[in-house]
Short mmCIF file of C-alpha atoms in Angstrom, two decimals:
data_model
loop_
_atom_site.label_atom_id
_atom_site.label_comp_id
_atom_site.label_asym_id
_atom_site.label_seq_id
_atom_site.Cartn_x
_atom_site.Cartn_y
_atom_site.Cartn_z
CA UNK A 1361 135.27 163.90 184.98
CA UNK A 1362 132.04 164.50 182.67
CA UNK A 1363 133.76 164.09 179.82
CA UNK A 1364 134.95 160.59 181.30
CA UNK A 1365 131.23 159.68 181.98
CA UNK A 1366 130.06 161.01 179.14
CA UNK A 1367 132.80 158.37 176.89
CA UNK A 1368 131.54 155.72 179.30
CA UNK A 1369 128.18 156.15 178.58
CA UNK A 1370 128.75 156.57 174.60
CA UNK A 1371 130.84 153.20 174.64
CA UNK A 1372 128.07 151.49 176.65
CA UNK A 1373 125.54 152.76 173.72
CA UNK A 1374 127.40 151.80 170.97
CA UNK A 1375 127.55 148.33 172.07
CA UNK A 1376 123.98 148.08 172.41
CA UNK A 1377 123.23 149.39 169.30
CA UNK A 1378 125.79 146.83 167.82
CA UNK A 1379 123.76 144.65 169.62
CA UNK A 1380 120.33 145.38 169.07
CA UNK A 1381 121.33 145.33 165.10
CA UNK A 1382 122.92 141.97 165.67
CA UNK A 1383 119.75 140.15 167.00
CA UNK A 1384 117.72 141.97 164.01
CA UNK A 1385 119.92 140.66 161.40
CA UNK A 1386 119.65 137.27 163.20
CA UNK A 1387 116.03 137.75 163.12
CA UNK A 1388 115.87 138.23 159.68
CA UNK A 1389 118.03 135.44 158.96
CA UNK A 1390 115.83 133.28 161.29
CA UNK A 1391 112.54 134.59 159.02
CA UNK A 1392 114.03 133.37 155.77
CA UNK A 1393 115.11 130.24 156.75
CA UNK A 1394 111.62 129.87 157.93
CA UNK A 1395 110.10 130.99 154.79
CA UNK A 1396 112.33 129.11 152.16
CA UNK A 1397 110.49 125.83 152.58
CA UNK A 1398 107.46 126.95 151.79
CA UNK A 1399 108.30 128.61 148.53
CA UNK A 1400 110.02 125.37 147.55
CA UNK A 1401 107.09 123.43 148.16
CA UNK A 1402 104.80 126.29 146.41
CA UNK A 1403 107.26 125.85 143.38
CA UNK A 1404 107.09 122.10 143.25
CA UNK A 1405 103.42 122.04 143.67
CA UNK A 1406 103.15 124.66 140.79
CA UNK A 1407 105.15 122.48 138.28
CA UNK A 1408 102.94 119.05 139.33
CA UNK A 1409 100.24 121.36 138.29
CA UNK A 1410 101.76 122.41 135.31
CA UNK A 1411 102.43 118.54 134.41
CA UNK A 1412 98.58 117.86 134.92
CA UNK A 1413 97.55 120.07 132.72
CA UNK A 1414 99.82 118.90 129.82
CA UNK A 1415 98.93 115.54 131.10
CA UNK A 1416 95.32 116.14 130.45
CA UNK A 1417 95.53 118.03 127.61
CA UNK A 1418 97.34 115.37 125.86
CA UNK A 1419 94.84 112.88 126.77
CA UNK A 1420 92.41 115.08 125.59
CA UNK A 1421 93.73 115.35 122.34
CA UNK A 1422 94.42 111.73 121.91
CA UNK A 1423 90.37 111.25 122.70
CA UNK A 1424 90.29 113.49 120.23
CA UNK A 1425 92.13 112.49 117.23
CA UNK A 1426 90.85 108.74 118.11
CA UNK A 1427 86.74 109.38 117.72
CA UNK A 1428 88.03 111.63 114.85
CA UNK A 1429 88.96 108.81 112.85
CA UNK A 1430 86.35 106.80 113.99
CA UNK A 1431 83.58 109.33 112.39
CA UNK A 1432 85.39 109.55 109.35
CA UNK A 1433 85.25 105.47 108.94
CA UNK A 1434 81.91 105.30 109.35
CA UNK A 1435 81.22 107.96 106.99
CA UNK A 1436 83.57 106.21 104.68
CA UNK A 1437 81.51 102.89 105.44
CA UNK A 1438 78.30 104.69 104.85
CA UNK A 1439 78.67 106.73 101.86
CA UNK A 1440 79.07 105.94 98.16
CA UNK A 1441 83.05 107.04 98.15
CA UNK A 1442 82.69 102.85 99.99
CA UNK A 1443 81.16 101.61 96.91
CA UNK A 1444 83.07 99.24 94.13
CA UNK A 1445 84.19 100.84 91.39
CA UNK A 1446 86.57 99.09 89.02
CA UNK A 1447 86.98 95.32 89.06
CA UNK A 1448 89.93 94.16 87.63
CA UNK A 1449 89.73 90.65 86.42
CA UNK A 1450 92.72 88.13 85.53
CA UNK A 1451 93.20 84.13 85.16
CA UNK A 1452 89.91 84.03 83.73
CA UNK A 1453 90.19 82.03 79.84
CA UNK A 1454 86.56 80.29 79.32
CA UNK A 1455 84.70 82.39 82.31
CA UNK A 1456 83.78 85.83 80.91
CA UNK A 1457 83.57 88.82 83.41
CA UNK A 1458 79.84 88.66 83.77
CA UNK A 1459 80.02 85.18 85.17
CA UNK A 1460 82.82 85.98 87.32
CA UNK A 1461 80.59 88.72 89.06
CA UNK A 1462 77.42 86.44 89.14
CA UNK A 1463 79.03 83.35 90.65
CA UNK A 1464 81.31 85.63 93.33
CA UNK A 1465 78.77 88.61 93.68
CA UNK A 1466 81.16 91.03 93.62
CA UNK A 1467 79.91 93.79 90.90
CA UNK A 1468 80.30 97.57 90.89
CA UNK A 1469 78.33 99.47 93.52
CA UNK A 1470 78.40 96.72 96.31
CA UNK A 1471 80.34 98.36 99.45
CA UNK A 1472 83.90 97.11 99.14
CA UNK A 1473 84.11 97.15 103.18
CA UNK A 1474 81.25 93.98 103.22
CA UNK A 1475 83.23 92.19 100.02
CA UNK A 1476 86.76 92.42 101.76
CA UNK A 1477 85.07 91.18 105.51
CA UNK A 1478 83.61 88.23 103.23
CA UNK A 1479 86.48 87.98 100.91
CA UNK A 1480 87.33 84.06 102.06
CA UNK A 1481 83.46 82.98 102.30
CA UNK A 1482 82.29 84.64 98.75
CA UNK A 1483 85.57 82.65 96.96
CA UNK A 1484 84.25 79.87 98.78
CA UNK A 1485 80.69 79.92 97.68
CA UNK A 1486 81.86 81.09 93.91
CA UNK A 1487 83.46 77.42 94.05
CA UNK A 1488 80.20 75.77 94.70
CA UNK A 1489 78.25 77.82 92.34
CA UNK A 1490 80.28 77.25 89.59
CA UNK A 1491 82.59 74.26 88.83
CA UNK A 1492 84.85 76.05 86.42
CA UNK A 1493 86.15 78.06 89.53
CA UNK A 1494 88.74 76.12 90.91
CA UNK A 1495 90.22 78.87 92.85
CA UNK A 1496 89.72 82.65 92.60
CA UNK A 1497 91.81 85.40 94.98
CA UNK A 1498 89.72 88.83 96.44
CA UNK A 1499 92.31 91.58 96.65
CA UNK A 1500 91.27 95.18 98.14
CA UNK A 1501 93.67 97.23 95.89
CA UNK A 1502 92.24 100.74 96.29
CA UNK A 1503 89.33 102.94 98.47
CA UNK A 1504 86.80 101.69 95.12
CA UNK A 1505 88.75 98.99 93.58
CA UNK A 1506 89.07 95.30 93.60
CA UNK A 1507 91.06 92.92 91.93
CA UNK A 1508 89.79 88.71 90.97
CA UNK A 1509 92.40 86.15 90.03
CA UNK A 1510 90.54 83.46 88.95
CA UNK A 1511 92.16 79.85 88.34
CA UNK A 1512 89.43 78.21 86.33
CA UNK A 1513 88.63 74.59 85.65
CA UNK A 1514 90.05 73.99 82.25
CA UNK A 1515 87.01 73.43 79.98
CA UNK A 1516 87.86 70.36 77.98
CA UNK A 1517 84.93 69.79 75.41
CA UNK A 1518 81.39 68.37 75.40
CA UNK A 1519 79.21 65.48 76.02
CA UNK A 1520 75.61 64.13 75.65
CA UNK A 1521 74.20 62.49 78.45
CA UNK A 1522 70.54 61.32 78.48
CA UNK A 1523 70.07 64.01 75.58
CA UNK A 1524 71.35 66.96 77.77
CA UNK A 1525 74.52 68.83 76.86
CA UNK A 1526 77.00 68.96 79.52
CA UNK A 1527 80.69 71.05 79.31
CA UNK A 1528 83.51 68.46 80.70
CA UNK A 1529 86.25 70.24 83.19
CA UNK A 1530 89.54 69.39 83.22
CA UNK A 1531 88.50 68.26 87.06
CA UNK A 1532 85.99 65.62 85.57
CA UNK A 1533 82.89 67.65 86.56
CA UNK A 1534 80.10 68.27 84.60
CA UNK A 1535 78.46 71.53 83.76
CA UNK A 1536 75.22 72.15 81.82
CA UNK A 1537 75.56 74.25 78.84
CA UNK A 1538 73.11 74.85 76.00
CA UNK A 1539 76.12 74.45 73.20
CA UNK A 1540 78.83 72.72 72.08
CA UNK A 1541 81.99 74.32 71.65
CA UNK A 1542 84.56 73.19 69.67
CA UNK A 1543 86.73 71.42 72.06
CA UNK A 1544 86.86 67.47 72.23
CA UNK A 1545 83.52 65.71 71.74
CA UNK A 1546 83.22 63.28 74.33
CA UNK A 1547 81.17 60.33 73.25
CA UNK A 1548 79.53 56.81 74.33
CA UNK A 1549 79.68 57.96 77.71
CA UNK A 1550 76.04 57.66 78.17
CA UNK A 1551 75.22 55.83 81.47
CA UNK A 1552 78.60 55.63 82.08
CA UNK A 1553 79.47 59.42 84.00
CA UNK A 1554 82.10 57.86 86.65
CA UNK A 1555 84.20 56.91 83.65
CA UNK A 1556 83.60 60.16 81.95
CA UNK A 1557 85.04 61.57 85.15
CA UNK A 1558 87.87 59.64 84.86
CA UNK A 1559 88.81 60.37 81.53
CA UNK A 1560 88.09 63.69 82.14
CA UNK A 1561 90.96 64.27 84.78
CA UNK A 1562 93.30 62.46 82.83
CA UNK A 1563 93.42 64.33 80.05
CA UNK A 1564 93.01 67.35 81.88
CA UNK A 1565 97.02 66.64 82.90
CA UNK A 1566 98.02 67.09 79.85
CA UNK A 1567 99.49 70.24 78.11
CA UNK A 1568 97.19 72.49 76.07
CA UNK A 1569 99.19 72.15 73.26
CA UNK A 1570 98.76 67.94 73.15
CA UNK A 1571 94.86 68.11 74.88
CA UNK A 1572 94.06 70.62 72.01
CA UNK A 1573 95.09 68.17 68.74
CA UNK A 1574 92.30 66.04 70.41
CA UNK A 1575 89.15 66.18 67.95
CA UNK A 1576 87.27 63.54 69.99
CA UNK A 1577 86.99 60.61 72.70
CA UNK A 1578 85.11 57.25 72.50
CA UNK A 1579 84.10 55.18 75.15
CA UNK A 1580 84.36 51.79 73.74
CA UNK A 1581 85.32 48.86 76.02
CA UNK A 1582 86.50 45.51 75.48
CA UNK A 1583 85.97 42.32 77.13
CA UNK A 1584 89.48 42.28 77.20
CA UNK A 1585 90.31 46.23 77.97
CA UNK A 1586 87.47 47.49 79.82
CA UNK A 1587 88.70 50.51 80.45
CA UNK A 1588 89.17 50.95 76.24
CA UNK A 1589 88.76 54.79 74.86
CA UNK A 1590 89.45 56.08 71.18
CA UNK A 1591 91.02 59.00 71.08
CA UNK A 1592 90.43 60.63 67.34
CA UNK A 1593 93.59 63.56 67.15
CA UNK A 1594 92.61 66.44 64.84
CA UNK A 1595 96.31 65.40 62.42
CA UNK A 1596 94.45 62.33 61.59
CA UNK A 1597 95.85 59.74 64.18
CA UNK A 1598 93.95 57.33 66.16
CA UNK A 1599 95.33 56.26 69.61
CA UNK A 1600 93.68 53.15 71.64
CA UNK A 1601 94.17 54.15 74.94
CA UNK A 1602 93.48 53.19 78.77
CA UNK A 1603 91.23 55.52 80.65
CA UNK A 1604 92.98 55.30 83.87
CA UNK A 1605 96.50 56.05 82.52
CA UNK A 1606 95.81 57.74 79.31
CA UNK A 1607 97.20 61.31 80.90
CA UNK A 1608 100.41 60.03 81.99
CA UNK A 1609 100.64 58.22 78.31
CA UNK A 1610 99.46 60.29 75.97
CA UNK A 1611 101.74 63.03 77.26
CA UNK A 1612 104.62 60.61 74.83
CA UNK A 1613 102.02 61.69 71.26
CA UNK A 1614 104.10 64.02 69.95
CA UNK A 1615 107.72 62.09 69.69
CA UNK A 1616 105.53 58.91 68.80
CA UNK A 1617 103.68 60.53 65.70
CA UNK A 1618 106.92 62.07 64.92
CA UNK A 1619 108.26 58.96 64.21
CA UNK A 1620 105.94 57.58 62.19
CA UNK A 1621 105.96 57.85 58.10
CA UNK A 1622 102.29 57.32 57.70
CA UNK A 1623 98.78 58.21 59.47
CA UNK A 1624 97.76 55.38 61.56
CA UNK A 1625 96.75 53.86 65.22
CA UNK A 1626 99.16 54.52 67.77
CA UNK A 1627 98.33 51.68 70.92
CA UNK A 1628 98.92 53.06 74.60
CA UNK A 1629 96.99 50.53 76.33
CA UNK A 1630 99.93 48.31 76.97
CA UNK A 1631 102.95 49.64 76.55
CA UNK A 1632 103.51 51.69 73.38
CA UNK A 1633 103.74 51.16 69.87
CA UNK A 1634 101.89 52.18 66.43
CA UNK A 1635 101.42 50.70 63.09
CA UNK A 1636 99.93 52.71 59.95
CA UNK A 1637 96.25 52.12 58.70
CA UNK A 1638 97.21 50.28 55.49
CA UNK A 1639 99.44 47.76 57.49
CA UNK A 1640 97.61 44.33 60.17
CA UNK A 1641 96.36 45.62 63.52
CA UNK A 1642 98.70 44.02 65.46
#
């Protein structure tokens, strides 16, 4: 009978141990549930922290690099390593290199910065200061070096008006100059500049080879050609010519006096023919 209790009471124990280790493992199970949230939420909040930081740290470094290469332009700007150092010059026939840098004011030791922000005003004003300029390209080609490409004016020859000397351009403008060169010799122009102009730009269409046999030019009109010039040619021709149409013309010289036996006046006024010195002017 005791040992019959004593089962009884054994079987009754083990079940409430069973039981009591039940609800603990429950309660444990419970606990973790409850505390896996929050270590997700403490692991996502760590990694938007981590993303800040290399956030910031690139924006940092941006700021950085940015006002880094803004203090090493304006040192640039600001110290001689800015400065103009070689000029390299091309184009230029009758201009010489120290007129180039006078009329454009470009010349070593000016900052290059100012000359390239100016680039299209200073090849603008080296037009107006000098006639022979017709058009002349500023090129930044290194940290101290510039490069000119000058189109120039084609410097025809000479004429005397009211006892000044003036240098004719193939554009018709006039330049002062204190000498001749040996180019064509205008002449009999005095008083008479607009048709200086206009003989000017004719003949400045022609090919240097043609303007070049040229020796000199008359003004001598006509009450029956107005518009009359001489042309004197350096191979001993003479050629009567219009002073409106005398580049279009005159461009025919070289087949004409090919065809001709002897030295003599070759007439472009009205259409085209020649006849030697010894023969009748036609």
């Amino acid at each position: 009978m005791t040992n019959e209790k004593y089962a009884v009471e054994h079987h009754k124990y083990s079940q409430r141990l069973t039981e009591l280790e039940q609800r603990s493992a429950a309660a444990r199970q419970r606990q973790k549930e409850r505390k896996s949230p929050k270590a997700h939420v403490g692991n996502k909040i760590r990694g938007i922290r981590i993303k800040r930081y290399v956030s910031n740290g690139e924006r940092v470094l941006k700021l950085v690099i940015l006002f880094s290469l803004i203090l090493l332009l304006m040192l640039y700007i600001i110290s001689p390593y800015s400065k103009i150092k070689n000029i390299q010059l091309s184009g230029n026939h009758d201009l010489t290199r120290t007129q180039v840098e006078k009329e454009t004011t470009i010349y070593p030791g000016r900052f290059i910065w100012g000359v390239y922000l100016n680039r299209n005003k200073l090849a603008k004003q080296a037009k107006q200061n000098s006639p022979q300029i017709k058009n002349i390209t500023i090129k930044v080609t290194g940290p101290q070096s510039i490069k000119l490409v000058v189109k120039e004016n084609a410097l025809l020859g000479t004429a005397v008006i009211n006892n000044d000397t003036y240098a004719v351009l193939a554009n018709g403008k006039l330049q002062r100059t204190k000498s001749a060169n040996n180019g064509i010799a205008y002449k009999r122009f005095d008083g008479h500049q607009r048709a200086l102009a206009a003989t000017a730009t004719q003949l400045g269409k022609l090919k240097p080879a043609i303007r070049n046999g040229i020796s000199s030019v008359n003004y001598q009109p006509t009450k029956n050609y107005p518009n009359r010039i001489i042309i004197y040619m350096r191979d001993g021709n003479t050629v009567y010519a219009d002073l409106n149409t005398v580049g279009d013309k005159l461009a025919y010289y070289p087949a004409i006096a090919a065809s001709m036996k002897d030295k003599g006046i070759i007439d472009l006024q009205v259409g085209a023919y020649s006849y030697s010195y010894g023969s009748k002017d036609k």
